């Protein structure tokens, strides 16, 4: 959630974050970074937060679960926060319970990061993968983002899309290959929107998916349009998010989260490169 909240704030939008943390993590410098960027932070105390160990290898990331962590309880939030027109739920593990779906106002657009809900977490073991299934959060979500790696080779795009509500958008990222945006239940020819990735010098992949998803959710507002539940996603939205994701992998941790000027500069440079 830290990456998504910081991205939203650095794009010049008002942002608030509800984050679960244990006693040690509650004093982490990351929270001060969020507050300094203008993010209103509500820390929910947990007995134990999730801990992962990531190792990048030539064949991809190897992730080991050190500690699965505790579920994030449903808590009261400020009325002003509850009126937000756009919500992002970005779990890092399966800590977000189905009850959170009812917290999101009916009129608000919900963007969900699916990858955390697909992980099998056992302390001391490599992170496993669950098969996609329907859930309350998926049913409520208007946009669902996930990487092809998190879905796994055994899950087709059609099977993943079948877990979503008709008309919602499934955004599947595929790293250097770009990705695709699918409208659930739409079998019409040309209903898939494919987008290209932007070239990037990969330094740290942590949080890049959350940055991409937050930038995608913010794109309509950046274009001075309302982020309504039935609003579609355009090729420009996808390119905007792809530029944010490319910038996020070129630095270390939260320090690499881009602002609006950096994204616009990267897109302008990409346009010049393609013109040449």
Coordinates of C-alpha atoms in Angstrom, one line a residue:
X1 CA 0.0 0.0 0.0
X2 CA 2.9 2.4 0.7
X3 CA 3.9 2.4 -3.0
X4 CA 0.4 3.0 -4.2
X5 CA -0.3 5.8 -1.7
X6 CA 3.0 7.5 -2.4
X7 CA 2.5 7.3 -6.2
X8 CA -1.0 8.9 -5.8
X9 CA 0.4 11.8 -3.7
X10 CA 3.4 12.4 -6.0
X11 CA 1.0 12.7 -8.9
X12 CA -0.5 15.7 -7.1
X13 CA -3.7 14.0 -5.9
X14 CA -5.0 13.8 -2.3
X15 CA -4.2 10.5 -0.8
X16 CA -4.9 8.6 2.5
X17 CA -3.7 5.1 3.5
X18 CA -4.8 2.5 6.0
X19 CA -1.8 0.3 6.7
X20 CA -1.4 -2.6 9.1
X21 CA 1.9 -2.7 11.0
X22 CA 3.4 -4.4 14.0
X23 CA 5.2 -2.6 16.8
X24 CA 8.6 -2.4 15.0
X25 CA 7.2 -1.5 11.6
X26 CA 4.9 1.2 13.0
X27 CA 8.0 3.4 13.5
X28 CA 9.4 2.8 10.0
X29 CA 10.9 5.7 8.1
X30 CA 8.6 4.8 5.2
X31 CA 5.6 6.2 7.1
X32 CA 7.3 9.5 7.6
X33 CA 8.1 9.6 3.8
X34 CA 4.4 9.1 3.1
X35 CA 3.4 11.9 5.5
X36 CA 6.0 14.2 4.1
X37 CA 4.5 13.7 0.6
X38 CA 1.1 14.6 1.9
X39 CA -0.4 11.2 2.5
X40 CA -2.7 11.0 5.5
X41 CA -1.8 7.7 7.2
X42 CA -3.8 5.5 9.6
X43 CA -1.7 2.8 11.1
X44 CA -3.6 -0.3 12.3
X45 CA -1.7 -2.1 15.0
X46 CA -1.0 -5.8 14.2
X47 CA 0.6 -8.4 16.5
X48 CA 2.8 -9.4 13.5
X49 CA 3.1 -7.9 10.0
X50 CA 4.1 -9.9 6.9
X51 CA 7.8 -10.3 6.1
X52 CA 9.2 -11.5 2.8
X53 CA 12.7 -12.1 1.4
X54 CA 13.1 -11.4 -2.3
X55 CA 16.0 -12.7 -4.4
X56 CA 16.3 -11.6 -8.1
X57 CA 17.7 -14.4 -10.3
X58 CA 18.3 -14.6 -14.1
X59 CA 15.2 -16.7 -14.3
X60 CA 13.0 -14.4 -12.2
X61 CA 12.3 -13.4 -8.6
X62 CA 12.4 -16.0 -5.9
X63 CA 10.3 -15.0 -2.9
X64 CA 10.5 -16.6 0.5
X65 CA 8.0 -16.0 3.3
X66 CA 9.7 -15.2 6.6
X67 CA 6.4 -14.4 8.4
X68 CA 2.9 -14.5 6.9
X69 CA 1.6 -11.8 9.3
X70 CA -1.9 -11.2 10.7
X71 CA -5.1 -10.2 8.9
X72 CA -5.9 -6.5 8.7
X73 CA -9.1 -6.0 10.8
X74 CA -11.9 -3.8 9.5
X75 CA -11.5 -0.5 11.3
X76 CA -13.5 2.8 11.4
X77 CA -12.1 5.4 9.0
X78 CA -12.7 9.1 8.8
X79 CA -15.9 10.2 7.1
X80 CA -13.9 12.4 4.7
X81 CA -11.9 9.3 3.6
X82 CA -15.0 7.3 3.1
X83 CA -16.3 9.8 0.6
X84 CA -13.2 9.3 -1.7
X85 CA -14.3 8.6 -5.3
X86 CA -11.4 6.2 -6.0
X87 CA -10.1 3.4 -3.7
X88 CA -7.1 1.1 -4.1
X89 CA -6.8 -2.1 -2.2
X90 CA -3.3 -3.5 -2.6
X91 CA -2.5 -6.4 -0.2
X92 CA 1.0 -7.8 0.0
X93 CA -0.3 -11.1 1.5
X94 CA -3.8 -12.5 2.0
X95 CA -4.3 -10.0 4.9
X96 CA -7.3 -8.2 3.4
X97 CA -10.4 -10.1 4.4
X98 CA -13.6 -10.1 2.3
X99 CA -15.3 -7.8 4.8
X100 CA -13.3 -4.9 3.5
X101 CA -15.3 -5.0 0.3
X102 CA -18.4 -3.7 2.1
X103 CA -16.3 -0.7 3.5
X104 CA -15.9 0.8 0.0
X105 CA -18.8 3.1 -0.9
X106 CA -21.1 1.8 -3.6
X107 CA -20.4 4.8 -5.9
X108 CA -16.6 4.7 -5.5
X109 CA -14.4 3.0 -8.0
X110 CA -12.3 0.2 -6.5
X111 CA -8.9 -0.8 -8.0
X112 CA -7.6 -4.1 -6.6
X113 CA -4.1 -5.5 -6.7
X114 CA -4.8 -9.2 -7.0
X115 CA -1.3 -10.7 -6.5
X116 CA -1.3 -10.6 -2.7
X117 CA -4.5 -12.6 -2.6
X118 CA -3.0 -15.3 -4.8
X119 CA 0.0 -16.1 -2.5
X120 CA 0.3 -19.2 -0.3
X121 CA 2.4 -18.1 2.7
X122 CA 4.1 -20.6 5.1
X123 CA 6.9 -19.2 7.3
X124 CA 10.3 -20.4 6.2
X125 CA 9.1 -21.6 2.8
X126 CA 9.1 -20.2 -0.8
X127 CA 5.9 -18.3 -1.6
X128 CA 3.4 -20.5 -3.3
X129 CA 0.5 -19.7 -5.7
X130 CA -3.2 -20.2 -5.3
X131 CA -5.5 -20.8 -8.2
X132 CA -7.8 -17.8 -8.9
X133 CA -11.2 -18.0 -7.4
X134 CA -14.2 -15.7 -7.0
X135 CA -14.2 -13.5 -3.9
X136 CA -16.1 -10.6 -2.4
X137 CA -13.2 -8.2 -3.2
X138 CA -13.0 -9.4 -6.8
X139 CA -16.8 -9.1 -7.2
X140 CA -16.7 -5.5 -6.0
X141 CA -13.6 -4.4 -7.9
X142 CA -13.9 -2.3 -11.0
X143 CA -10.2 -2.7 -12.0
X144 CA -8.1 -5.7 -11.1
X145 CA -4.4 -5.7 -11.7
X146 CA -2.1 -8.7 -11.6
X147 CA 1.2 -9.9 -13.3
X148 CA 1.2 -12.8 -15.6
X149 CA 3.8 -14.4 -13.3
X150 CA 1.4 -14.2 -10.3
X151 CA -1.3 -15.9 -12.3
X152 CA 1.0 -18.7 -13.3
X153 CA 1.3 -20.5 -16.7
X154 CA -1.5 -22.8 -15.8
X155 CA -4.1 -20.0 -15.6
X156 CA -5.5 -18.7 -18.9
X157 CA -6.6 -15.1 -19.3
X158 CA -10.1 -16.3 -19.9
X159 CA -10.1 -18.2 -16.6
X160 CA -8.8 -15.2 -14.7
X161 CA -11.4 -12.9 -16.3
X162 CA -14.2 -15.3 -15.4
X163 CA -13.5 -14.6 -11.7
X164 CA -14.4 -10.9 -12.1
X165 CA -17.8 -9.2 -12.4
X166 CA -19.1 -8.6 -15.9
X167 CA -17.8 -5.3 -17.2
X168 CA -14.9 -4.9 -14.8
X169 CA -11.4 -4.5 -16.2
X170 CA -8.6 -7.1 -15.7
X171 CA -5.1 -5.6 -16.2
X172 CA -2.4 -8.3 -16.7
X173 CA 1.2 -7.0 -16.8
X174 CA 3.9 -9.0 -18.5
X175 CA 7.1 -7.1 -17.7
X176 CA 9.1 -6.2 -20.8
X177 CA 6.4 -7.6 -23.0
X178 CA 3.9 -4.9 -21.8
X179 CA 0.5 -6.2 -21.0
X180 CA -3.2 -6.4 -21.8
X181 CA -6.5 -4.9 -20.4
X182 CA -9.5 -7.2 -20.7
X183 CA -13.1 -6.3 -20.1
X184 CA -14.6 -9.2 -18.2
X185 CA -17.4 -10.9 -20.1
X186 CA -16.8 -9.1 -23.3
X187 CA -16.1 -11.6 -26.1
X188 CA -16.3 -9.1 -28.9
X189 CA -13.5 -9.0 -31.4
X190 CA -10.9 -6.4 -30.4
X191 CA -12.1 -6.1 -26.8
X192 CA -8.6 -6.7 -25.5
X193 CA -6.4 -3.6 -25.2
X194 CA -2.7 -4.5 -25.6
X195 CA -0.1 -2.0 -24.5
X196 CA 3.7 -1.9 -24.8
X197 CA 6.2 -1.6 -22.0
X198 CA 8.7 1.3 -21.9
X199 CA 12.3 0.4 -21.9
X200 CA 13.8 0.6 -18.4
X201 CA 17.1 -0.1 -16.7
X202 CA 16.0 -2.5 -14.0
X203 CA 17.5 -1.9 -10.6
X204 CA 14.7 -2.9 -8.1
X205 CA 11.4 -4.5 -9.1
X206 CA 9.8 -4.1 -5.6
X207 CA 6.6 -2.2 -5.7
X208 CA 6.6 -1.6 -9.5
X209 CA 3.3 -3.3 -9.9
X210 CA 1.7 -1.1 -7.2
X211 CA 3.1 2.0 -8.8
X212 CA 1.7 0.9 -12.2
X213 CA -1.7 0.2 -10.7
X214 CA -1.9 3.5 -8.8
X215 CA -0.9 5.5 -11.9
X216 CA -3.5 3.7 -13.9
X217 CA -6.2 4.4 -11.3
X218 CA -5.2 8.1 -11.2
X219 CA -5.1 8.5 -15.0
X220 CA -8.7 9.7 -15.5
X221 CA -8.2 12.4 -12.9
X222 CA -4.9 13.4 -14.5
X223 CA -6.9 13.8 -17.8
X224 CA -9.5 15.9 -15.9
X225 CA -12.1 13.2 -16.1
X226 CA -14.1 11.7 -13.2
X227 CA -13.0 8.2 -12.1
X228 CA -16.5 6.7 -12.3
X229 CA -17.1 3.0 -11.9
X230 CA -18.1 2.5 -15.5
X231 CA -15.3 4.6 -17.0
X232 CA -13.2 2.6 -19.4
X233 CA -9.4 2.5 -19.7
X234 CA -7.8 4.1 -22.7
X235 CA -4.4 3.4 -24.5
X236 CA -3.2 6.7 -23.1
X237 CA -4.0 5.5 -19.6
X238 CA -2.0 2.3 -20.1
X239 CA 1.0 4.2 -21.5
X240 CA 0.8 6.6 -18.5
X241 CA 0.9 3.7 -16.1
X242 CA 3.6 1.9 -18.1
X243 CA 5.8 5.0 -17.9
X244 CA 5.3 5.1 -14.1
X245 CA 6.2 1.5 -13.7
X246 CA 9.3 1.8 -15.9
X247 CA 10.6 4.7 -13.7
X248 CA 9.8 2.8 -10.5
X249 CA 12.2 -0.1 -11.4
X250 CA 15.1 2.3 -12.1
X251 CA 15.8 3.1 -8.5
X252 CA 15.7 1.6 -5.0
X253 CA 12.5 1.3 -3.0
X254 CA 10.1 4.1 -2.4
X255 CA 12.7 6.7 -3.5
X256 CA 12.1 5.6 -7.1
X257 CA 8.4 6.4 -7.1
X258 CA 8.0 9.0 -9.8
X259 CA 6.1 12.2 -9.8
X260 CA 3.9 13.6 -12.6
X261 CA 6.7 15.6 -14.2
X262 CA 9.0 12.6 -14.4
X263 CA 6.2 10.5 -16.1
X264 CA 5.4 13.2 -18.6
X265 CA 9.1 13.6 -19.4
X266 CA 9.5 9.8 -20.0
X267 CA 6.5 9.7 -22.3
X268 CA 7.8 12.7 -24.3
X269 CA 11.1 11.0 -24.6
X270 CA 9.5 7.7 -25.7
X271 CA 7.4 9.6 -28.3
X272 CA 10.6 11.2 -29.7
X273 CA 12.4 7.9 -29.9
X274 CA 9.5 6.2 -31.8
X275 CA 9.3 9.1 -34.2
X276 CA 13.0 8.7 -35.0

